[in-house]
Coordinates of C-alpha atoms and ligand atoms in Angstrom, one line a residue:
X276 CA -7.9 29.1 118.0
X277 CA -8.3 26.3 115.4
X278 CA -5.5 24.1 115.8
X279 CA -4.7 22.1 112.6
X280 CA -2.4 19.1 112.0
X281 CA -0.6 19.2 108.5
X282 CA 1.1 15.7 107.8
X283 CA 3.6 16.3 105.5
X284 CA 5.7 19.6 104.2
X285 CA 6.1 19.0 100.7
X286 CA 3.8 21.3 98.4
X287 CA 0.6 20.0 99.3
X288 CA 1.1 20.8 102.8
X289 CA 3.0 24.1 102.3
X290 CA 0.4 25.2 100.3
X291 CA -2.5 24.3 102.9
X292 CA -0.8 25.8 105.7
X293 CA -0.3 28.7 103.9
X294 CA -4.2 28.8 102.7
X295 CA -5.3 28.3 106.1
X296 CA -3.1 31.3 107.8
X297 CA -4.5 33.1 104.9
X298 CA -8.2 32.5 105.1
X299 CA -8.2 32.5 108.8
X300 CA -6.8 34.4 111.6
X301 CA -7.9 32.3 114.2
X302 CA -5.8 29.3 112.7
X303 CA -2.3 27.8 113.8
X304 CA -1.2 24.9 112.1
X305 CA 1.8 22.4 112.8
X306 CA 3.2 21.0 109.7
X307 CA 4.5 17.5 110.8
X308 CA 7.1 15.6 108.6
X309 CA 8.7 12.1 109.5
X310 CA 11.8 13.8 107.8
X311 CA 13.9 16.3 109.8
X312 CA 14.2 18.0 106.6
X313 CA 11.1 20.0 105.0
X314 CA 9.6 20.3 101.6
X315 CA 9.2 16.6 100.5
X316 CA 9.5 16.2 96.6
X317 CA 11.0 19.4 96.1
X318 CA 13.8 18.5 98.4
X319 CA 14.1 14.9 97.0
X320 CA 12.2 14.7 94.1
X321 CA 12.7 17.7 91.9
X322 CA 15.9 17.5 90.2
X323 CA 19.2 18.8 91.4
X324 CA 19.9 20.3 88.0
X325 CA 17.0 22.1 87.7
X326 CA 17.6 25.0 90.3
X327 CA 15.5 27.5 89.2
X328 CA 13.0 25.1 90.5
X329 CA 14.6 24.1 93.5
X330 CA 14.3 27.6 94.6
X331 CA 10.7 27.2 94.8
X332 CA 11.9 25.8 98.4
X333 CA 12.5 29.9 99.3
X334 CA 8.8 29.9 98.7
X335 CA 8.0 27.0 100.4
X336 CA 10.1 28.8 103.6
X337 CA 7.8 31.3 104.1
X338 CA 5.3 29.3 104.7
X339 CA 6.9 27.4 107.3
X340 CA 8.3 30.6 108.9
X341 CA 4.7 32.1 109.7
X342 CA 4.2 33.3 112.8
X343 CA 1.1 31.0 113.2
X344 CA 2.4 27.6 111.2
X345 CA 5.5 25.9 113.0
X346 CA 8.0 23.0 111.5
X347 CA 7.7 19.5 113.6
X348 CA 10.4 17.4 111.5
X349 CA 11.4 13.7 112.4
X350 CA 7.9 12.8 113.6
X351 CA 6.4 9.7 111.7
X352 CA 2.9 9.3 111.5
X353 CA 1.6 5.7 111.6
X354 CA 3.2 2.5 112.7
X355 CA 6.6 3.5 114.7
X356 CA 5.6 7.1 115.7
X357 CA 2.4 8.7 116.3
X358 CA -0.8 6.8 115.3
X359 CA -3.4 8.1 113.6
X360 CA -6.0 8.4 116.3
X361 CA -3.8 9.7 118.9
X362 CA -2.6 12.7 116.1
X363 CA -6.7 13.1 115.8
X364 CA -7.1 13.8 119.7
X365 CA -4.1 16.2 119.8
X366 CA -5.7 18.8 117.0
X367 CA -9.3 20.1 116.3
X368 CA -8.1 19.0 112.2
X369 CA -5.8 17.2 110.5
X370 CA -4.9 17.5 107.1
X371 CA -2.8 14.3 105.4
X372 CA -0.6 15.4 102.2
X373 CA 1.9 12.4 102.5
X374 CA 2.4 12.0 99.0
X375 CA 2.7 9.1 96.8
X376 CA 6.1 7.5 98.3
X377 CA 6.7 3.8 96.5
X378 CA 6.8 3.3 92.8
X379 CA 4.1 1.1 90.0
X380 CA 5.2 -2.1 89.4
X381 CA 5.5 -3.8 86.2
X382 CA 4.8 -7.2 87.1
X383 CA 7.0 -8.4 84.3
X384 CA 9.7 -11.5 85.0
X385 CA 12.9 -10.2 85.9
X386 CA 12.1 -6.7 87.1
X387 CA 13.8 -7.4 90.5
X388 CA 17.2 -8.3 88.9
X389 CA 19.9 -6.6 89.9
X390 CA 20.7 -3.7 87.9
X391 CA 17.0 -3.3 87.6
X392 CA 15.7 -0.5 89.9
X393 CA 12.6 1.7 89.9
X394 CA 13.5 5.4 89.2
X395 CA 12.1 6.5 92.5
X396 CA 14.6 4.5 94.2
X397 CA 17.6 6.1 91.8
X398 CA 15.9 9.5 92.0
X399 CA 15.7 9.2 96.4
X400 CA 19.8 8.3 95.4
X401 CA 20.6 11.3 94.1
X402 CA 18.8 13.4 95.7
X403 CA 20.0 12.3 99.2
X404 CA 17.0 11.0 100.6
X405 CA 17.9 10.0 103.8
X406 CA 16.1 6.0 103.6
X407 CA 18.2 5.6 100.0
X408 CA 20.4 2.9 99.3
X409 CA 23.6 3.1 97.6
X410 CA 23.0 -0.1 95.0
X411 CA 26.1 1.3 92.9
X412 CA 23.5 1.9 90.3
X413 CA 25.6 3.1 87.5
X414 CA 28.7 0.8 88.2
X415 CA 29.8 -1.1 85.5
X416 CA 26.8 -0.2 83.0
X417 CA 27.4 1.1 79.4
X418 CA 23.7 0.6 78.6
X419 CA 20.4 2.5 80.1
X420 CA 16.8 1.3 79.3
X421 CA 14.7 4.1 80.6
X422 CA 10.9 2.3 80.9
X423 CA 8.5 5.4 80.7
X424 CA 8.2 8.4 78.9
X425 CA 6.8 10.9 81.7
X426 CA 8.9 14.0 83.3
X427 CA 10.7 11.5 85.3
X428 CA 12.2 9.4 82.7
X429 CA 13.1 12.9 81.6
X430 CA 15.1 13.5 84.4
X431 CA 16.6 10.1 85.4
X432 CA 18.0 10.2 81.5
X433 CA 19.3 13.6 82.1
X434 CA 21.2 12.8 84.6
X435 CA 22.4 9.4 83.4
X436 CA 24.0 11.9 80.4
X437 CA 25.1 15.0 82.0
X438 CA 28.4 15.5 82.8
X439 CA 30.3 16.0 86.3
X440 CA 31.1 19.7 85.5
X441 CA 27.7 20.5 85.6
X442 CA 26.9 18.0 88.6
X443 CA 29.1 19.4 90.9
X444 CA 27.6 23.3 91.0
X445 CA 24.3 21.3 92.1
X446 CA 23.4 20.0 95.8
X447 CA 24.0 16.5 94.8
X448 CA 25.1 14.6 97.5
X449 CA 29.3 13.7 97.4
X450 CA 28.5 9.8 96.7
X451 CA 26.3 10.0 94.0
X452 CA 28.2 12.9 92.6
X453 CA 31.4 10.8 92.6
X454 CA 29.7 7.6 90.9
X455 CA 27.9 9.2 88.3
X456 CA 31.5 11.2 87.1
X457 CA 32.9 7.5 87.4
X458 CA 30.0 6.8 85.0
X459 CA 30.5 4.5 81.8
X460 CA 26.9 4.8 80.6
X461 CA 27.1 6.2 77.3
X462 CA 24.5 4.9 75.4
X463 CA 20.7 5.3 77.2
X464 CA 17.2 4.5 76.1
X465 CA 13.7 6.1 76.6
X466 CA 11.3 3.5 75.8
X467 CA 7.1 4.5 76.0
X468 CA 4.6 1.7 75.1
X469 CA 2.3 3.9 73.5
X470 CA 3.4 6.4 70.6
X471 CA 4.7 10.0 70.3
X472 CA 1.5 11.8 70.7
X473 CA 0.7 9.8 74.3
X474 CA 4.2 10.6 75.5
X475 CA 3.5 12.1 79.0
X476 CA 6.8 14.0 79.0
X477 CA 6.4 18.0 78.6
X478 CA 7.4 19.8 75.3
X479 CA 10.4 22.3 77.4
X480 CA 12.1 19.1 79.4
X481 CA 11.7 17.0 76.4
X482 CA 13.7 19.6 74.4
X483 CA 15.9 20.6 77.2
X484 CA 17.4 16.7 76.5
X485 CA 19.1 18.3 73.1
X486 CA 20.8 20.8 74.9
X487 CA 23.0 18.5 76.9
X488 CA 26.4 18.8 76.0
X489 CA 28.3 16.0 74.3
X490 CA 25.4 14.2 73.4
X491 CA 23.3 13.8 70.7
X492 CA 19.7 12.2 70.7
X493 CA 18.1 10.3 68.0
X494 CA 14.2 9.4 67.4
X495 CA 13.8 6.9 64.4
X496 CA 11.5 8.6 61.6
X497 CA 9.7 5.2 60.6
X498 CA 8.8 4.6 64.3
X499 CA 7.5 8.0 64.9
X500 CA 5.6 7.4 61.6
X501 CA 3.9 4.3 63.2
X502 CA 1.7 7.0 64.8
X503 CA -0.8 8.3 62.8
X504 CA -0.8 11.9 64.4
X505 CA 2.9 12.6 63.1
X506 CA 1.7 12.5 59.5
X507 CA -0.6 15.4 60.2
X508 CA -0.5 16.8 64.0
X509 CA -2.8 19.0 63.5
X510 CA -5.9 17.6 65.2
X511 CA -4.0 17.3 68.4
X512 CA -4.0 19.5 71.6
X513 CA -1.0 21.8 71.3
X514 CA 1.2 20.5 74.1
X515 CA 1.3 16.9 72.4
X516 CA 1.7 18.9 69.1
X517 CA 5.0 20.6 70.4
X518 CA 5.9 17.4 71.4
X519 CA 5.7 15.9 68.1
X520 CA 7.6 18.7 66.5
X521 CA 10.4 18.9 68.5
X522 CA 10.8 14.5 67.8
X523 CA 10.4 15.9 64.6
X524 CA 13.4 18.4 64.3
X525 CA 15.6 15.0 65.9
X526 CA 14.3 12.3 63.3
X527 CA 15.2 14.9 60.4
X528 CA 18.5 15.9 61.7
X529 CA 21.7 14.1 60.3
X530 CA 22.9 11.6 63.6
X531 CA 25.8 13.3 65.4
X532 CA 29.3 12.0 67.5
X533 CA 29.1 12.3 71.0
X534 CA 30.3 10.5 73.9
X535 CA 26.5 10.0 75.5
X536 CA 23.7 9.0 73.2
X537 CA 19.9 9.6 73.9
X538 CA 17.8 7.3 71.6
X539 CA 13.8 7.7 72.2
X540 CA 11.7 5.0 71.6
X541 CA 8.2 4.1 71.1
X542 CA 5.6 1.4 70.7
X543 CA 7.3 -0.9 72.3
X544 CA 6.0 -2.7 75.9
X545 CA 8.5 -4.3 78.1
X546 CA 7.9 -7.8 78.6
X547 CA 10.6 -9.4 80.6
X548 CA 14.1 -8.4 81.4
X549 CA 16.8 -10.9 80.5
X550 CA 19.9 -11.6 82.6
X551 CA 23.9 -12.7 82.4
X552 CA 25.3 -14.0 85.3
X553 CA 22.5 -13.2 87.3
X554 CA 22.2 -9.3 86.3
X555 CA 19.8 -7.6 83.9
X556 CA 21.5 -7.5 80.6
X557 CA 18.5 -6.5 78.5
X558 CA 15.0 -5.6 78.4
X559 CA 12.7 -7.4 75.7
X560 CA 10.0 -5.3 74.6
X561 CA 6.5 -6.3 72.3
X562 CA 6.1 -4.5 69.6
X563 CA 3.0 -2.7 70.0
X564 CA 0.3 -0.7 67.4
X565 CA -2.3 1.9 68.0
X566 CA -5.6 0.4 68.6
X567 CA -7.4 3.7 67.1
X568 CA -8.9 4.5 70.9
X569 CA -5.3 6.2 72.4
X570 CA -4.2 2.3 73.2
X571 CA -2.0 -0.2 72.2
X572 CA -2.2 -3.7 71.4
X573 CA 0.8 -6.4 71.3
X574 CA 1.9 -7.3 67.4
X575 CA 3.8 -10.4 68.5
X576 CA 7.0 -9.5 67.3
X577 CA 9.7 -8.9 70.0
X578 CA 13.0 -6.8 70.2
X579 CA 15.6 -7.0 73.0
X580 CA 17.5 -3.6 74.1
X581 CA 20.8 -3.9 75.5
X582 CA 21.3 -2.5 79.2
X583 CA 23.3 -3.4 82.2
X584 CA 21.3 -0.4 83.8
X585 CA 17.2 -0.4 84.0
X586 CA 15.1 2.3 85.6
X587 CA 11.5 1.7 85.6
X588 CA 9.8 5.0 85.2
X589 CA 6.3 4.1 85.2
X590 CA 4.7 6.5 87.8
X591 CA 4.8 6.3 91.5
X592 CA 2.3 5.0 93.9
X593 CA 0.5 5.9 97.4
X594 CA 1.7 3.8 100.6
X595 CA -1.3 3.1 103.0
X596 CA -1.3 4.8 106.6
X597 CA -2.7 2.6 109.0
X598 CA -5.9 4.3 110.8
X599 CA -6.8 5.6 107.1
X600 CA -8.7 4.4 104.5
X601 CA -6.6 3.7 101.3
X602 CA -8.4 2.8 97.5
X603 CA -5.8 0.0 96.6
X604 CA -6.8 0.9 93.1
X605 CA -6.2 4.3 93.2
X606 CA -3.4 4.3 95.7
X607 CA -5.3 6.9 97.0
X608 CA -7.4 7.9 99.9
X609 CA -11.2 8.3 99.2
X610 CA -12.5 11.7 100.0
X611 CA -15.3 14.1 99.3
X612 CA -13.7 18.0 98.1
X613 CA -10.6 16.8 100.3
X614 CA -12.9 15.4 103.2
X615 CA -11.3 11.9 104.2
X616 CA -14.2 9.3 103.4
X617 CA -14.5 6.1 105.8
X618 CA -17.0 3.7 104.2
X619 CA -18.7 6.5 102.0
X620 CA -19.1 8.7 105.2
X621 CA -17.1 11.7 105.6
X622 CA -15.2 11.2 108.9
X623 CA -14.8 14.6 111.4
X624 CA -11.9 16.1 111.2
X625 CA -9.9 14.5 108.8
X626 CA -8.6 15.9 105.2
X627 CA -6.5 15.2 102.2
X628 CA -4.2 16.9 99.8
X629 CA -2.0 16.5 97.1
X630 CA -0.9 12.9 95.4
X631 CA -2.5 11.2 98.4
X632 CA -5.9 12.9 97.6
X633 CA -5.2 13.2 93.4
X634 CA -2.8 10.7 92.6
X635 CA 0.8 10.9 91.6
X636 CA 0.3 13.4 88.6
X637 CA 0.5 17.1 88.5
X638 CA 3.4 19.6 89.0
X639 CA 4.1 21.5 92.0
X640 CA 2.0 24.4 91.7
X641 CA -1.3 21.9 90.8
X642 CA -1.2 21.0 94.6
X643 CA -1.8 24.8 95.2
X644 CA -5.6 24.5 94.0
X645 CA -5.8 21.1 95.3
X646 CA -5.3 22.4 99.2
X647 CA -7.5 25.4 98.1
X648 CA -10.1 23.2 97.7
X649 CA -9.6 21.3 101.0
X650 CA -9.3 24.0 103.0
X651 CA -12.3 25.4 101.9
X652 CA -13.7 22.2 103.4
X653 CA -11.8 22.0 106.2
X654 CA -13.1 26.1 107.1
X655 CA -16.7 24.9 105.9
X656 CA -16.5 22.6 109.0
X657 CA -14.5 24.4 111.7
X658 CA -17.3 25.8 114.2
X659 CA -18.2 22.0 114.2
X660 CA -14.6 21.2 114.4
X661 CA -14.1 24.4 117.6
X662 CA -16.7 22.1 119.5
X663 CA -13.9 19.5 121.2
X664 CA -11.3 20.8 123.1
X665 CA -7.8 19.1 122.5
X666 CA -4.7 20.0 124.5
X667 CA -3.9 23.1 124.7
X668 CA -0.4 22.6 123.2
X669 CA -0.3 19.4 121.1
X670 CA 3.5 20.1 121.1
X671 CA 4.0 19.7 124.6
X672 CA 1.6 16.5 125.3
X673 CA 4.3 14.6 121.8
X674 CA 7.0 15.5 124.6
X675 CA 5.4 14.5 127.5
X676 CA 5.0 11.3 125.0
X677 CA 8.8 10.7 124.4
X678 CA 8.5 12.4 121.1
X679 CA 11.0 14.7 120.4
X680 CA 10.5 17.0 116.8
X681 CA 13.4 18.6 115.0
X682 CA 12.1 22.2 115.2
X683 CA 12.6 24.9 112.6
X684 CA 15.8 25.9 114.3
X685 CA 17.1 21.9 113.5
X686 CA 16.2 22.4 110.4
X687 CA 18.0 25.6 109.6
X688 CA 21.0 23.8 111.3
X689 CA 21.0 21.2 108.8
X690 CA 21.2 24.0 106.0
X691 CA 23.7 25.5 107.8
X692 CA 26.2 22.1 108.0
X693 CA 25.3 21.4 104.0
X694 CA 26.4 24.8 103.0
X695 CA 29.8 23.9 105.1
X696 CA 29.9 20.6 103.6
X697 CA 29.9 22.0 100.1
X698 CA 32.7 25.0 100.9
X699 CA 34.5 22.0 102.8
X700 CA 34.5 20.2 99.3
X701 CA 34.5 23.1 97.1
X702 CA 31.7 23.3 95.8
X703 CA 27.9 25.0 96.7
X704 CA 25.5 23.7 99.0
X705 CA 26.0 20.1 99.7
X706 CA 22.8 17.6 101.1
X707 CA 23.8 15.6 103.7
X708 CA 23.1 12.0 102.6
X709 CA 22.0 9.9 105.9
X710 CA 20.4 9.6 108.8
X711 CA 23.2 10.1 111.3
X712 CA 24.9 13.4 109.8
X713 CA 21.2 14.8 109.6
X714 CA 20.8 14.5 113.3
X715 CA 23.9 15.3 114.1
X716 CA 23.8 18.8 112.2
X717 CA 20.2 19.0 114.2
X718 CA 22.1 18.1 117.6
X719 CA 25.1 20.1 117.3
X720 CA 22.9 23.1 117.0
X721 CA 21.5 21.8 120.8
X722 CA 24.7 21.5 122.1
Ligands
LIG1088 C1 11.1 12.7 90.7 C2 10.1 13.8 90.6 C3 10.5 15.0 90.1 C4 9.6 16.1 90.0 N1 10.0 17.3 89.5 C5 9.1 18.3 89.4 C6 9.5 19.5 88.8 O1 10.6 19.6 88.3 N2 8.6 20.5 88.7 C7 7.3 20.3 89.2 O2 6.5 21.3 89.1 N3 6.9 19.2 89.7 C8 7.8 18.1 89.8 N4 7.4 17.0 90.4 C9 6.0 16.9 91.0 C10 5.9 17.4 92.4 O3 7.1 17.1 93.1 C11 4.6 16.9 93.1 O4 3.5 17.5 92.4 C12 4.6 17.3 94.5 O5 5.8 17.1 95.2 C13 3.4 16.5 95.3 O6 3.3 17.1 96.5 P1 2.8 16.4 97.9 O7 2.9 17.4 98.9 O8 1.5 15.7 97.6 O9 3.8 15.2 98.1 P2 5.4 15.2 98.5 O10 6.1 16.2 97.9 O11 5.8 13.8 98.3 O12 5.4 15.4 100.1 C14 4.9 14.4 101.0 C15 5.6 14.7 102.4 O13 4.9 13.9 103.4 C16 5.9 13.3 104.2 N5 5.3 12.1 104.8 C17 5.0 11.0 104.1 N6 4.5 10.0 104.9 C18 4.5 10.6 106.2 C19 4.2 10.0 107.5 N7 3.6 8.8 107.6 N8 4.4 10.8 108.5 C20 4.9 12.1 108.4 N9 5.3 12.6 107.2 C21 5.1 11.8 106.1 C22 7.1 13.0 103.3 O14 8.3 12.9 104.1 C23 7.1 14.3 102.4 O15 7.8 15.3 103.0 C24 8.3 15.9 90.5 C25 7.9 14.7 91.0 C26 8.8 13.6 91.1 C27 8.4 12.3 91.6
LIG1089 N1 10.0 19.1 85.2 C1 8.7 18.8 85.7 O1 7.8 19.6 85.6 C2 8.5 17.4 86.3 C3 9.5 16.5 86.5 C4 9.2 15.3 87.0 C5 7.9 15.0 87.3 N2 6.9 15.8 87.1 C6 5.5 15.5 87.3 O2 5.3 14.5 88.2 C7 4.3 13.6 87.8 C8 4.8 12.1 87.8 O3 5.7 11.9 86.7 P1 6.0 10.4 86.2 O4 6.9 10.6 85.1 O5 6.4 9.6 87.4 O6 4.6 9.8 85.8 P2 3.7 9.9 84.4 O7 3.7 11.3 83.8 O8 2.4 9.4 84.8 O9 4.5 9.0 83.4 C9 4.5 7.6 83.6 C10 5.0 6.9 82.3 O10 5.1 5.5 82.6 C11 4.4 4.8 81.6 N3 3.9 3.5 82.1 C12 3.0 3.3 83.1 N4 2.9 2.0 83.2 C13 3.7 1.3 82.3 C14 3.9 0.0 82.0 N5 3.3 -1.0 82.7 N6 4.8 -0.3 81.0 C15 5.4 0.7 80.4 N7 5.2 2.0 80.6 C16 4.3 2.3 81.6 C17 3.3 5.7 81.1 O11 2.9 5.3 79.9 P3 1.3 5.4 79.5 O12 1.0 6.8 79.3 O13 1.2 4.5 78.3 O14 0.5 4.8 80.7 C18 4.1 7.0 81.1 O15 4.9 7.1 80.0 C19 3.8 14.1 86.5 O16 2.7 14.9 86.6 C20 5.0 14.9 86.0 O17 4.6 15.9 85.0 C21 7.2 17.1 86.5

């Protein structure tokens, strides 16, 4: 058999497990995850509102509950846990789909103020990641400048406006469920630096923003007419055309009352954020124009938004693992058709998928191709691969190691103490929110 290591159990690792049990019978794979909980962005990424997408975790499941793939949560990879080379000896393969886990930086002054966060670390918030930090994000804000106009903005300004009775049917954590009902924002702001037609945002969740109830969104005409494509729209690909129309239908609609207001903006590139008492109290942005080319260029003339509240939206970022090589500029790990590439040469045994292999763009089911591909490789390679013998359980030399994984049976305890967490509070499915209660839903189920 052809033992494979999978780091990571988001998408990109679900969906090479499941491409390697398929493609080969004489495969098991491990699926290692430094969380004790599986499915990485889906779990604490995708958001809570959106449950029809959440359930993709049901598909997710059967992946992990093939006979020949098996669940090793709370095992870090890298400094701290297992390194690199040692995970290398343990497996004939192993296949890295860590993600993208920090955020882009700005590199403006004042983006560390407080009240300033990057929506990655508001996102991990309410989604319960278990390394979030509870900055009181929304306390004491009227005001939200949302930098960015991908999906993400999307979502972080969805949740700044929804209300708390459609919150609390979702598996938002207690904490962050509380604070945002306790939530004064009513007034949030979608900035992009580019115009309307390079808005990176998708036509379905940019329209879902005007179904929200109690609150009304407004695009200003003239600024949308600072984009020469909303004149005539008809030389652009249709997804940015939908895009266009539906900003349209806003900019043309008489400006209604409600207690949250969505206002979109474009051409405008933040500068620096401004403070009061030593927290952000605005953003200033440049002006910018089109350039003809898809770009921008500054105009020199400056406007400063009111917020007590800033989330930085502007695309997340791969972490380096040390033992592999990482393109700084890329945030990325090199790699030929998924191959992992040291110096230009493709190193035995060693793989790529998903935003560590691609980049942080692309929706869940892009990662699904992406794993195709390096499994193809990885198969390509395996009667080389079948030449060294490494332990015959992997599992059993971590232990003899000190490492202890939570096992699929931990994990399904942790489901079963957030679905008693959330009849506890009356409501559905709860996620537990730290550390500790994690492993000690994993642990009672030992006991
Ligand atoms: C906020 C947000 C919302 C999104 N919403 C949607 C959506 O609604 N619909 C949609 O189609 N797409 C959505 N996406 C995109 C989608 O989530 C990604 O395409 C997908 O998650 C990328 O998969 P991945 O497996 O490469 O990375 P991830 O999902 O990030 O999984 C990486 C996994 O690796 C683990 N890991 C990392 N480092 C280590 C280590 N050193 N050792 C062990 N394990 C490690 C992590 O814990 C994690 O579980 C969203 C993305 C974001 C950021
Ligand atoms: N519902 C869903 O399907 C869903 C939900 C969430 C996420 N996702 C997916 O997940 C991926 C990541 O989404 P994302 O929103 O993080 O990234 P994204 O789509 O790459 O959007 C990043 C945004 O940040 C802007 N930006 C970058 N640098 C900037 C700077 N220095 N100043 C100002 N603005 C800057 C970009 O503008 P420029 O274009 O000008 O660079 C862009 O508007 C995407 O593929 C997305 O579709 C999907």
């Amino acid at each position: 058999m052809l033992h494979v290591a999978v780091v990571g159990s988001g998408p990109s690792g679900c969906y090479t497990a499941q491409s390697l049990v398929q493609q080969d019978p004489d495969v098991v794979v491990d699926v290692l995850d430094r969380l004790p909980c599986p499915y990485g962005l889906v779990r604490y990424g995708v958001a809570p509102d959106h449950e029809k997408i959440k359930s993709l975790q049901n598909n997710l499941r059967t992946v992990l509950e093939h006979e020949r793939v098996r669940f090793l949560g709370g095992i870090q990879i890298g400094p701290g846990g297992v390194p690199t080379d040692r995970l290398r000896e343990l497996y004939h393969a192993v296949v890295y789909c860590v993600g993208a886990a920090t955020d882009r930086h700005l590199g403006i002054p004042g983006e560390d103020l407080p009240g300033s966060w990057s929506a990655t670390e508001f996102v991990s918030w309410y989604s319960a990641h278990p390394d979030a930090v509870d900055d009181g994000f929304v306390h004491g804000a009227r005001s939200a400048v949302v930098i960015g106009v991908g999906n993400v903005a999307v979502d972080v300004t969805r949740i700044l406006a929804r209300g708390t009775a459609e919150l609390s049917p979702t598996d938002m954590p207690q904490g962050a469920l509380t604070a945002l009902a306790a939530s004064r924002v009513t007034d949030i702001s979608m900035v992009g630096r580019r115009g309307p037609s390079q808005a990176r945002f998708t036509t379905k969740e940019l329209r879902e923003l005007g179904t929200l109830p109690d609150t009304a969104v407004t695009v200003d005409r003239a600024e949308l007419g600072l984009d020469p494509a909303y004149a005539d729209p008809s030389g652009l690909p249709a997804p940015q055309r939908r895009n266009i129309e539906a900003l349209r239908t806003w900019a043309e609609s008489p400006t209604q009352d409600a207690g949250h207001r969505i206002r979109l903006r474009f051409f405008l590139r933040p500068v620096e954020l401004l403070a009061e008492a030593g927290h952000v109290a605005a953003v200033r942005f440049e002006r910018t124009a089109p350039d003809g080319r898809g770009g921008v260029t500054g105009t020199g003339h400056y406007e400063d938004v009111e917020a007590q509240l800033v989330l930085r939206s502007v695309g997340y970022r791969g972490v380096p693992l040390e033992g592999l090589p990482f393109d700084p500029t890329t945030g990325t790990v090199p790699h030929l058709a998924g191959r992992v590439l040291r110096e230009g040469i493709v190193a035995p045994g060693e793989y790529v998928a998903g935003w560590i292999k691609r980049g942080p763009t692309g929706v869940i089911g892009t990662n699904r191709p992406c794993a195709k591909e390096t499994v193809t490789s990885l198969l390509e390679d395996a009667a080389a691969l079948l030449r060294r013998d490494p332990p015959e359980d992997p599992l059993t030399a971590l232990r003899t190691e000190g490492i202890e994984p939570v096992e699929w049976t931990g994990w399904c305890a942790i489901e079963r103490a957030e679905a008693e967490l959330g009849a506890s509070l009356g409501r559905g499915v709860v996620k537990l929110p730290d550390w500790q209660s994690l492993m000690n839903a994993v642990h009672s189920n030992a006991d």
